[in-house]
Coordinates of C-alpha atoms in Angstrom, one line a residue:
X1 CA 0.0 0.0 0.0
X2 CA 1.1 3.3 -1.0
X3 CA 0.7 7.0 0.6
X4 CA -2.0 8.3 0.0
X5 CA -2.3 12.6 -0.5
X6 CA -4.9 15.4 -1.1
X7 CA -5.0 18.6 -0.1
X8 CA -6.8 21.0 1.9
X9 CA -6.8 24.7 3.2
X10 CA -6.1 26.2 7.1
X11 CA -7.6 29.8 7.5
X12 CA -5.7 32.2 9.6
X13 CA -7.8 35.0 9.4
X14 CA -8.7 35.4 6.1
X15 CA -5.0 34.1 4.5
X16 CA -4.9 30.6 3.7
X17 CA -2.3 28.0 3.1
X18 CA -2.6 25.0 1.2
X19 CA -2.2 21.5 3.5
X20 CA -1.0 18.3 2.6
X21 CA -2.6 15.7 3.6
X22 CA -0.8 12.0 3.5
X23 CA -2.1 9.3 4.8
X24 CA -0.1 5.7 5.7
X25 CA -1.8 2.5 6.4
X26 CA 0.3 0.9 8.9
X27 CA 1.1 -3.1 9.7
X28 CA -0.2 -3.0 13.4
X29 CA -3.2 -3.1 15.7
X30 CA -6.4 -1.0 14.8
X31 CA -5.9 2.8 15.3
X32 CA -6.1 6.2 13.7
X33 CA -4.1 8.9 14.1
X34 CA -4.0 12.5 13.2
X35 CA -0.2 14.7 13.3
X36 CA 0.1 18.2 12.2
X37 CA -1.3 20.1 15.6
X38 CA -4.8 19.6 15.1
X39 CA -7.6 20.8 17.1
X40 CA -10.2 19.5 19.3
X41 CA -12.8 19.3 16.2
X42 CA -10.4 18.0 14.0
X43 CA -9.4 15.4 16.4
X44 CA -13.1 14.5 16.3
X45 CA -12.8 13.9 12.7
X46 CA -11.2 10.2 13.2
X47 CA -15.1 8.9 14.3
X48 CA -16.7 10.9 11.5
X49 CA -14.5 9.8 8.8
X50 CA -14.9 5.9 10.0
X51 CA -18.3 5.9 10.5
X52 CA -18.7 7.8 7.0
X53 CA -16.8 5.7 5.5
X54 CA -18.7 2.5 6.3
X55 CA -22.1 3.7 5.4
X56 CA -20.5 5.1 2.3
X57 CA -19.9 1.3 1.5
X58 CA -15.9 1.5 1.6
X59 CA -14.7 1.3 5.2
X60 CA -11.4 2.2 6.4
X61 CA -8.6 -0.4 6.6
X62 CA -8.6 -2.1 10.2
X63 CA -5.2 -1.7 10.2
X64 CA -3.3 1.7 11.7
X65 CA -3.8 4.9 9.7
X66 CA -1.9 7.8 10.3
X67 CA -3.2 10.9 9.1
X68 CA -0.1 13.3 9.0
X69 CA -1.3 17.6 8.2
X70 CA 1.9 18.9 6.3
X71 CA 3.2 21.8 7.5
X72 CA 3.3 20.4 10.9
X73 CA 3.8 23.4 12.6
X74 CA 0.6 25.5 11.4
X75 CA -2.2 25.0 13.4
X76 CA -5.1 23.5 11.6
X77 CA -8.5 23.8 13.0
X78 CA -12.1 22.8 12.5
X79 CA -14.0 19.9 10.7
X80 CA -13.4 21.1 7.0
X81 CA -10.2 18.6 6.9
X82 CA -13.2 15.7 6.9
X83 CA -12.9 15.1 3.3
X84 CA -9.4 15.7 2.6
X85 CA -8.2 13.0 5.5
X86 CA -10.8 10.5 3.9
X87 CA -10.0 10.4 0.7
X88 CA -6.4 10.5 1.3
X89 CA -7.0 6.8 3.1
X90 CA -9.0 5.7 0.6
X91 CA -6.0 6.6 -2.0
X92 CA -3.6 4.7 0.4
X93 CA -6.1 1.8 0.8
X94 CA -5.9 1.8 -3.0
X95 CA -9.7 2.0 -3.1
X96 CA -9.5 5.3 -4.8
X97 CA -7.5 6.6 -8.1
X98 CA -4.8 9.4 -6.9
X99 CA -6.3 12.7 -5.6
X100 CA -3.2 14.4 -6.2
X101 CA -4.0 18.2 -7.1
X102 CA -7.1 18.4 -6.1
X103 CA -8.2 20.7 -2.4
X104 CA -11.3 18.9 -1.2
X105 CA -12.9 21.3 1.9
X106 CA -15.7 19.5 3.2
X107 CA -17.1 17.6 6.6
X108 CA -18.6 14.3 6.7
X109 CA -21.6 13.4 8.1
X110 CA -22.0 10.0 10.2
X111 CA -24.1 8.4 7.3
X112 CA -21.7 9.5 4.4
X113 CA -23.0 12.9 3.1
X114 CA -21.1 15.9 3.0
X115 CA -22.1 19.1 5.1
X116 CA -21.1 22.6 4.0
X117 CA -18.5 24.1 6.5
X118 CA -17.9 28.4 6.8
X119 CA -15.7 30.5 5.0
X120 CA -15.5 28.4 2.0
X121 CA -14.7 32.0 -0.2
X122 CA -11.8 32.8 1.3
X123 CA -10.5 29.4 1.2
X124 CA -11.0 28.9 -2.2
X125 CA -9.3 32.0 -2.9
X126 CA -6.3 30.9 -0.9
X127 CA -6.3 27.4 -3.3
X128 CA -6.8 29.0 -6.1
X129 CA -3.9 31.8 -5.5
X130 CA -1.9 29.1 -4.7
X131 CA -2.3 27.1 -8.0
X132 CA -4.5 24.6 -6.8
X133 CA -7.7 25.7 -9.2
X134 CA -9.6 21.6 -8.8
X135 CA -11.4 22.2 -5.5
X136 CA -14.3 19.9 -3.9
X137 CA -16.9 21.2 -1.7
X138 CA -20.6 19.8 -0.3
X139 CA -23.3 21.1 -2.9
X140 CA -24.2 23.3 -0.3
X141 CA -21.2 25.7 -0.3
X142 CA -20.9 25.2 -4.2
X143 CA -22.6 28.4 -5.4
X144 CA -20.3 30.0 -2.7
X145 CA -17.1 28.5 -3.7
X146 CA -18.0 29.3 -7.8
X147 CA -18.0 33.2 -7.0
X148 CA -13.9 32.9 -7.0
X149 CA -13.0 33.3 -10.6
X150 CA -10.8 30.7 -12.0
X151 CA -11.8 27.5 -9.7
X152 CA -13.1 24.5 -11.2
X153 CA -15.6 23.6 -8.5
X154 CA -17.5 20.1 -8.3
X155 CA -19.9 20.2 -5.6
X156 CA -21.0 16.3 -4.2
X157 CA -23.8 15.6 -1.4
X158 CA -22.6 12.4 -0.3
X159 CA -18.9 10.2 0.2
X160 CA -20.2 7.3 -2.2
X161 CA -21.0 9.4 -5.2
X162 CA -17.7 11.5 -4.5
X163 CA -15.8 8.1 -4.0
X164 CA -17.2 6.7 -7.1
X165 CA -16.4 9.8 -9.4
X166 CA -12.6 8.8 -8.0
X167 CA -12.2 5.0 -9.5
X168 CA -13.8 3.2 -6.4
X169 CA -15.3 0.4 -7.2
X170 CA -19.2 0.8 -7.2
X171 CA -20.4 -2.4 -6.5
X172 CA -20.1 -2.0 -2.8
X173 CA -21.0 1.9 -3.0
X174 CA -24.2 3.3 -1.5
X175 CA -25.0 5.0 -4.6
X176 CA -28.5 5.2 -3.8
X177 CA -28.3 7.1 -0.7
X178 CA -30.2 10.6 -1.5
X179 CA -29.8 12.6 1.8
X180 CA -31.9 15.8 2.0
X181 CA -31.0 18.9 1.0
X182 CA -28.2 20.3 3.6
X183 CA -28.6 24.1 4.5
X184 CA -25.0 26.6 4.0
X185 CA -23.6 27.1 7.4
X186 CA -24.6 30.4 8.6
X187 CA -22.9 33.1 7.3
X188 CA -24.1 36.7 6.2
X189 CA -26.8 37.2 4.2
X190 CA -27.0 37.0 0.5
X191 CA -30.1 38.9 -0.1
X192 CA -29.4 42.6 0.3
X193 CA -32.3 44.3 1.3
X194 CA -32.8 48.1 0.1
X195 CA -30.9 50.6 2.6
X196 CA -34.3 53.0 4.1
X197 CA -34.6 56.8 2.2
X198 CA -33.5 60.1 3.4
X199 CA -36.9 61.5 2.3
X200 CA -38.3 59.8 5.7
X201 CA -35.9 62.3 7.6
X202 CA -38.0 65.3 8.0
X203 CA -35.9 68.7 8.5
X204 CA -32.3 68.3 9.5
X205 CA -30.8 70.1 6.5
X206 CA -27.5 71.0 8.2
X207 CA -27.5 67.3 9.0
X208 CA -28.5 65.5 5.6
X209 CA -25.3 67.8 3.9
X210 CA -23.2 66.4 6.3
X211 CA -24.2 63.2 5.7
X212 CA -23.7 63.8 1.9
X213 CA -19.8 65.1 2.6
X214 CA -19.4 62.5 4.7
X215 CA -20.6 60.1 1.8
X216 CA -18.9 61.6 -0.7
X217 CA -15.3 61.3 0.5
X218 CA -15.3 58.7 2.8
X219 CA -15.3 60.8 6.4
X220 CA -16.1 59.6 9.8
X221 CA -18.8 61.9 11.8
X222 CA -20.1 62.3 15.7
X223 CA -24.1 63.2 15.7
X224 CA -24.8 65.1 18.8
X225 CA -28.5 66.2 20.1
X226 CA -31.3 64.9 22.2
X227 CA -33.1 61.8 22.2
X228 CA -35.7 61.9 18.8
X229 CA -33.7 64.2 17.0
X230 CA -32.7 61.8 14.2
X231 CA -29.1 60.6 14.8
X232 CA -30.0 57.0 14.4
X233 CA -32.3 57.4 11.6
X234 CA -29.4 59.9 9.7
X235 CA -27.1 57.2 10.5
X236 CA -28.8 54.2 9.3
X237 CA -29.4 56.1 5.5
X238 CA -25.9 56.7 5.3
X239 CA -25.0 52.9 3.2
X240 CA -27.7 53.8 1.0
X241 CA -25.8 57.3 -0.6
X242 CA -22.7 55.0 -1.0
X243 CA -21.2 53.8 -4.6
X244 CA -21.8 49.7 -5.0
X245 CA -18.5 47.9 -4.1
X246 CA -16.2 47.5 -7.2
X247 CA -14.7 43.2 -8.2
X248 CA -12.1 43.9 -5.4
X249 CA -13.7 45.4 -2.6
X250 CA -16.7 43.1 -3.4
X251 CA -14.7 39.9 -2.8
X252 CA -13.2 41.3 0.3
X253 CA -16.5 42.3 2.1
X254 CA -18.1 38.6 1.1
X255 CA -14.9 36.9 1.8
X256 CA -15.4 38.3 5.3
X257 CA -18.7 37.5 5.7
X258 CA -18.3 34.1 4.8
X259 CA -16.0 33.5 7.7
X260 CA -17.7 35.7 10.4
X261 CA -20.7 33.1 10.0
X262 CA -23.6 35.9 11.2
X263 CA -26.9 34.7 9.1
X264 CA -27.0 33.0 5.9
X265 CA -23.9 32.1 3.6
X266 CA -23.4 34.3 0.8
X267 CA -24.0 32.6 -2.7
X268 CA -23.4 36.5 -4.7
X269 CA -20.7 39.1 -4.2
X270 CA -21.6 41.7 -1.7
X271 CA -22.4 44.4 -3.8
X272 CA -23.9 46.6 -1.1
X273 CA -21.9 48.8 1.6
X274 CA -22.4 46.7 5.1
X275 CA -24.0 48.5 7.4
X276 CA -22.7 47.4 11.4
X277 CA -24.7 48.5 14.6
X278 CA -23.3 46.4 17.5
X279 CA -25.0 47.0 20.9
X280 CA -23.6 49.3 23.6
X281 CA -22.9 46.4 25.4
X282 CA -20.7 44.7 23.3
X283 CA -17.0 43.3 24.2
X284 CA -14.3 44.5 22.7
X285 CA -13.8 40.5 21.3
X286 CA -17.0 41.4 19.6
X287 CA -16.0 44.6 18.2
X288 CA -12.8 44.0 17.3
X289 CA -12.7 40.6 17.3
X290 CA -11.8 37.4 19.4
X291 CA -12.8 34.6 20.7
X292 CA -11.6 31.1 21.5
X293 CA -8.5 29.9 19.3
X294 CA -7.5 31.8 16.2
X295 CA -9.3 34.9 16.7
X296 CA -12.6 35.2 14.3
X297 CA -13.5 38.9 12.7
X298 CA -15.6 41.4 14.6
X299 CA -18.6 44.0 13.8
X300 CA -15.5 46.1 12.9
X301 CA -14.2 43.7 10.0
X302 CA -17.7 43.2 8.7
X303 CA -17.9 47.1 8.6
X304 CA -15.3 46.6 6.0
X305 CA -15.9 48.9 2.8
X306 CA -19.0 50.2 4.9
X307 CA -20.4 51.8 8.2
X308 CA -20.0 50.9 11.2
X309 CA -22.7 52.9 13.6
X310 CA -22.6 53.3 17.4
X311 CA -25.9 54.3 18.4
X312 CA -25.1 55.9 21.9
X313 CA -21.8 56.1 21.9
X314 CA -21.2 57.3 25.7
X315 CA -22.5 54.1 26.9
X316 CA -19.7 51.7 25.3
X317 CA -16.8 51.0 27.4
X318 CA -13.9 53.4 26.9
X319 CA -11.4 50.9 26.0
X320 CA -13.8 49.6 23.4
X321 CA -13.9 52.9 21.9
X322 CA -10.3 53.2 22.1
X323 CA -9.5 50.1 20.3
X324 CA -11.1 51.5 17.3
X325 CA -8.1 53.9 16.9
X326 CA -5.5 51.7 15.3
X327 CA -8.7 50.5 12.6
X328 CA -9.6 54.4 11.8
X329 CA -5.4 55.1 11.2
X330 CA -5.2 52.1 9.3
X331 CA -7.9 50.3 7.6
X332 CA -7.1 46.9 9.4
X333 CA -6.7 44.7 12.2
X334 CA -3.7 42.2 13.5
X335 CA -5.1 40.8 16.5
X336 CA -3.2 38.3 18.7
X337 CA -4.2 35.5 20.3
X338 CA -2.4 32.7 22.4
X339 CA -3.5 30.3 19.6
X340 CA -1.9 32.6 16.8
X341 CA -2.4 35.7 15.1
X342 CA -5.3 36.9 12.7
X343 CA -5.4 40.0 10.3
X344 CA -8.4 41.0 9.1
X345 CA -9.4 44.2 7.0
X346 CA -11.1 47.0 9.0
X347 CA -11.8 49.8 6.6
X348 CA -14.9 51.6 7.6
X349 CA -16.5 55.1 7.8
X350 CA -17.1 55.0 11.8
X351 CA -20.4 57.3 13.1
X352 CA -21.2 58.1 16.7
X353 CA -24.3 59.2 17.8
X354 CA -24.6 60.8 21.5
X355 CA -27.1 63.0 23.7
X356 CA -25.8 65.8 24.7
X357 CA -26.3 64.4 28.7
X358 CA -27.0 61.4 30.6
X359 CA -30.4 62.7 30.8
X360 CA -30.7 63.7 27.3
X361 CA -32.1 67.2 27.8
X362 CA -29.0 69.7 27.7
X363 CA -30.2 71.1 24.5
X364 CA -34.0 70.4 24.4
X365 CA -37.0 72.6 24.6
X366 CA -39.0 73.0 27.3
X367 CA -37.0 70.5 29.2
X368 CA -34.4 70.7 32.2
X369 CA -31.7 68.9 32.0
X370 CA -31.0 67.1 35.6
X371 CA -27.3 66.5 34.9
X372 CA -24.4 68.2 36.5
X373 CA -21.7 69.3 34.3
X374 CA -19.3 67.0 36.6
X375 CA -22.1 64.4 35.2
X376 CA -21.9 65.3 31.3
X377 CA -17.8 65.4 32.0
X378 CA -17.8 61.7 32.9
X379 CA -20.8 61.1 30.0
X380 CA -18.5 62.1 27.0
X381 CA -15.6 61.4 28.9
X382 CA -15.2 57.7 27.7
X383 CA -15.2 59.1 24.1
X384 CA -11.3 60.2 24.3
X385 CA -9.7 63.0 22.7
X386 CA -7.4 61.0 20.5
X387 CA -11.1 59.2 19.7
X388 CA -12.5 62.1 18.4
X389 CA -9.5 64.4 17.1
X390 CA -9.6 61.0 14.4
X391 CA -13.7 61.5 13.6
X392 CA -13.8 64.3 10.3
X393 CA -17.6 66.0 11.2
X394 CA -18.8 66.6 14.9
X395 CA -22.0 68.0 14.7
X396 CA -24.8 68.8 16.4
X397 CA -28.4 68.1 15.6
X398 CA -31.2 70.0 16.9
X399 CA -34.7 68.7 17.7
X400 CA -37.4 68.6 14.6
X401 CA -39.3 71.6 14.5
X402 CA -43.0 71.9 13.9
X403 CA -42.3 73.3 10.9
X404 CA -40.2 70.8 9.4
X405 CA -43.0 67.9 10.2
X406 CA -45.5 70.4 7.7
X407 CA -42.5 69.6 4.7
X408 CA -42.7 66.3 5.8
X409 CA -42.2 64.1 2.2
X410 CA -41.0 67.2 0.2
X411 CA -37.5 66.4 1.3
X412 CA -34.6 64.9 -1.4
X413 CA -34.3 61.8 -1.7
X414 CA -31.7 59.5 -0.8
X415 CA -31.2 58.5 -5.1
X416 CA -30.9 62.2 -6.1
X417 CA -28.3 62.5 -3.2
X418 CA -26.2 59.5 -4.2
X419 CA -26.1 60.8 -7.8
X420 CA -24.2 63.9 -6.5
X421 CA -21.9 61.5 -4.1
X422 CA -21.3 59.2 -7.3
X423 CA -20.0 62.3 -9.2
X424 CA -17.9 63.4 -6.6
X425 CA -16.0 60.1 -5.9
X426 CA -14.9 60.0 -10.0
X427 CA -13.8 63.4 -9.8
X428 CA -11.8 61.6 -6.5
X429 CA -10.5 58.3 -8.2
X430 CA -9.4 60.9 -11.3
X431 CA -7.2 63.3 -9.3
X432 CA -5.8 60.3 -7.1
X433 CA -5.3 57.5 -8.7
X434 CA -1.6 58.6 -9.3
X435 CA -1.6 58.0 -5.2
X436 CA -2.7 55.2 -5.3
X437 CA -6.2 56.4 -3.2
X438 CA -9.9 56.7 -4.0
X439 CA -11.4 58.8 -1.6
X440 CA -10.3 62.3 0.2
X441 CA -10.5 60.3 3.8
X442 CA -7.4 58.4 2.3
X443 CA -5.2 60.5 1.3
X444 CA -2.1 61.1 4.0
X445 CA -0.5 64.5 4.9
X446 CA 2.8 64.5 2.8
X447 CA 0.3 64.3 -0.3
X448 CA -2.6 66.9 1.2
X449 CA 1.0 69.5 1.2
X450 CA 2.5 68.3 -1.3
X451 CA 1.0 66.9 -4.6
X452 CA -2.3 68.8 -3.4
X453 CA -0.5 72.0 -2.1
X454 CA -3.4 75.0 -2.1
X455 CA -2.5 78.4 -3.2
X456 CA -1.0 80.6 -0.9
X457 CA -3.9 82.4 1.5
X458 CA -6.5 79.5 1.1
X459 CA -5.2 77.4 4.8
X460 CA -5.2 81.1 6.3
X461 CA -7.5 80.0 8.7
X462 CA -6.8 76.6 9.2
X463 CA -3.2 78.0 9.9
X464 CA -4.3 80.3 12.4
X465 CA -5.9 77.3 14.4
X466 CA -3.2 75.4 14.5
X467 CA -0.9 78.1 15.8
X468 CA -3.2 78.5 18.9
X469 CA -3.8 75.1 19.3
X470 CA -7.6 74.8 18.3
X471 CA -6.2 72.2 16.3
X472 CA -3.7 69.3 16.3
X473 CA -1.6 68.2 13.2
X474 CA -4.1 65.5 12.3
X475 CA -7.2 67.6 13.1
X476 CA -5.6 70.1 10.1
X477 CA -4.8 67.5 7.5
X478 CA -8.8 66.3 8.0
X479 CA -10.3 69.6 7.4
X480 CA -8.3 69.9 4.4
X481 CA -9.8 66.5 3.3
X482 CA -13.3 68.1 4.4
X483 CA -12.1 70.8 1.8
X484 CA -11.1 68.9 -1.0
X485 CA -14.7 66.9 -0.4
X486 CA -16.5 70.2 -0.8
X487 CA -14.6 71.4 -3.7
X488 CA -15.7 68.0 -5.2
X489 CA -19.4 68.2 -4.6
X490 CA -18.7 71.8 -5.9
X491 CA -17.1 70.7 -9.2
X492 CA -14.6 72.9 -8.6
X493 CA -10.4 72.0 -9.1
X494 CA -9.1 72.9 -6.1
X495 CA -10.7 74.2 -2.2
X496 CA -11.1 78.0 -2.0
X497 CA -11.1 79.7 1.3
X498 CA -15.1 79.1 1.4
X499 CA -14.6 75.3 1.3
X500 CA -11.9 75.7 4.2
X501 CA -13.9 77.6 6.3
X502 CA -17.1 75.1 5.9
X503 CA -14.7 72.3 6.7
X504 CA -13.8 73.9 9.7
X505 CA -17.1 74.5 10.7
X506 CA -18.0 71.0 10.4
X507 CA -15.1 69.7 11.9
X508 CA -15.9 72.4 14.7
X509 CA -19.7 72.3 14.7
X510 CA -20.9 72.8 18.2
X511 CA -21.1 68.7 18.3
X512 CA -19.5 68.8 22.1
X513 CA -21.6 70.2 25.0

């Protein structure tokens, strides 16, 4: 008997490295054994594969089988090494022609069929990058596995039929096993639903052109006012004036959601912006990411190319809010674990939404507020200066007049604003695609004063705040973004001293109380 190899794929993060998998049938008492640090589920795999095996009609050899995961030292986890393992054996058992060439990323179910596993996208990606384009997956992650462009993809529902397709002889096959149809894992959705309208919001007109700068080049904002105001429903229309994600971005933001395993599993790209909104009492191992083992992304990661919303803000722990600082500077995540280290992709437009108090009333109308101002000090204090010298707009949103509720339904639309975002983000990828950047959010200092340098007078003011200190370095380089976004929506070349000042206004808009 020869040794018998396939191959399969280990996810760190979203990388992933092609496995070896050899198998050696051995001339001593029963056993099975696994080598190449496996985990506890793929430990499990030993009973799965046997019992699979038998009610597949070509059970293992009763002699010792050693299952050996080549490298050795990568740690490979979970129960989508089923398959591979199995038809290894069955290649060294000779029951099988050679397997060589072929990734197979599957678990087996007791009575033979094969069940869809999570984050079969950004496997497949790995296998493919790697040169390994013959890939085999249950028929429940095929659809999945297919979005990756150049895999050939064979989707099976149970080991016999697989087996048989192989060389195995079928006279002892249970070809005419027809398990039911098996469900994708959970992952996140595939049916995008439509993003609610801005003509819902009634009033707010300061706020809805915010929201459109903020669109339109990419810029993080903090929506300030009392309870009813609007934040949340500002917030939540924001996905919907955003461009639909391009081939690249599109494969990254499904890729994630395949892995993070939230709802359904994806079986079309993600063409939609992801929208996050994780509760004020989440962990930071659900923000950021986390868990047990290899760390798995967080409602940061699946922000990725999107929004991520925190719908009052105050009440998140501080350090939770802090972690999002590395994210904001640099559009990913490296998060380290005991059991290895993950990087995932993090790059999201970030909005906060606060009241002004504990209580809510600071600003309202014909309300006292009961707070203290050693109260409101400790409310906003867990949102930390670094925090918020990173967020573009702070502004502050008023209650809904009367008057706006007797316009209610005249207001623009969230399509006739996202035409106007659309144009400005060309006129972005245009003057910055030399960079190497596609929106204004992007762009780093050393090209904001230097490939982008103004004319001399336009940063008059911007100059003046920095020299007393009503702005840091990075607050300046962000109101020039503001700028350039304005200019954009403006169809104009370059920021004039109007655009400036606006930026500054809404970088400085009242948003603190």
């Amino acid at each position: 008997m020869a040794v018998g190899r396939s191959y399969g794929v280990a996810l760190v993060g979203l990388n992933g490295y092609i496995v070896e998998v050899e198998a050696d049938i051995g001339q001593t008492l029963p056993a099975f054994v696994i080598l190449g640090l496996p985990d506890a589920a793929l430990n499990e795999a030993k009973e799965r594969i046997r019992s699979a095996a038998r009610n597949s009609g070509i059970p293992l050899s009763r002699r010792k089988i050693t299952a050996n995961l080549i490298p050795a030292s990568l740690p490979k986890r979970g129960s989508g090494f089923d398959l591979a393992i199995a038809m290894a054996a069955f290649q060294a058992a000779e029951d099988v022609r050679s397997t060589s060439g072929t990734v197979f990323i599957a678990e087996l179910g007791l009575d033979g069929r094969l069940r869809p596993v999570r984050g079969i996208l950004p496997a497949v990606m790995a296998a493919v990058n790697a040169g390994y384009p013959d890939i085999v997956v249950a028929e429940a992650n095929a659809a999945e596995a297919r979005l990756v462009p150049g895999a050939h993809v064979r989707g099976y529902t149970t080991l016999a039929r697989l087996a048989y397709d192989f060389g195995a002889d079928p006279k002892e096959l249970a070809l005419d096993f027809d398990p039911p149809a098996e469900d994708a894992p959970e992952g996140d959705g595939c049916t995008e639903a439509l993003p609610p309208d801005l003509s819902d919001v009634s009033g707010q007109s300061e706020a809805r052109q915010a929201l459109e700068v903020a669109a339109a080049g990419g810029h993080h904002m903090l929506l300030t006012g009392p309870p009813g105001a609007g934040k949340t429903m500002l917030a939540e229309r924001l996905p919907g004036l955003l461009p639909d994600l391009g081939d690249t971005a599109a494969m990254e933001v499904t890729a994630i959601h395949s892995l993070a395993a939230v709802r359904s599993s994806p079986v079309t790209l993600i063409r939609r912006p992801p929208f996050e909104s994780p509760h004020h009492s989440a962990t930071a191992a659900a923000i950021i990411g986390g868990g047990s083992g290899l760390p798995r992304p967080g409602a940061a990661s699946r922000a990725h190319r999107g929004v991520l919303f925190l719908d009052e803000t105050p009440e998140f722990e501080r350090r939770v809010l802090d972690a999002l600082r590395q994210p904001l500077e640099n559009g990913a995540l490296v998060i380290h674990r005991s059991a290895g280290t993950a990087a995932y992709p993090a790059r999201f437009q970030l909005v906060l939404a606060a009241n002004p108090c504990p209580c809510g009333n600071a600003s309202g109308k014909g309300k006292d507020c009961t707070c203290t101002p050693l109260m409101r000090r400790r409310y906003f204090g867990r949102m930390s200066g670094p925090l918020l010298d990173r967020v573009d707009i702070q502004l502050q949103v008023d209650r809904v007049s009367m008057a706006d509720f007797g316009h209610s339904g005249t207001e623009e639309s969230t399509s006739d604003m996202a035409l106007r975002v659309m144009a400005a983000r060309q006129r972005q990828v245009d003057r910055l695609r030399e960079y190497g950047f596609e929106t204004n959010a992007q762009v780093p200092g050393r090209v904001l004063r230097g490939g982008l340098r103004l004319q001399p007078g336009t940063t008059r003011i911007l100059d003046t705040a920095l020299e007393r200190g009503i702005l840091t370095a990075r607050g300046y380089d962000r109101v020039l973004r503001l700028a350039w976004t304005l200019a954009d929506l403006d169809h104009a070349d370059a920021p004039a001293p109007d655009h400036v000042g606006q930026a500054l206004g809404l970088r400085q808009a009242n948003a603190m109380p």
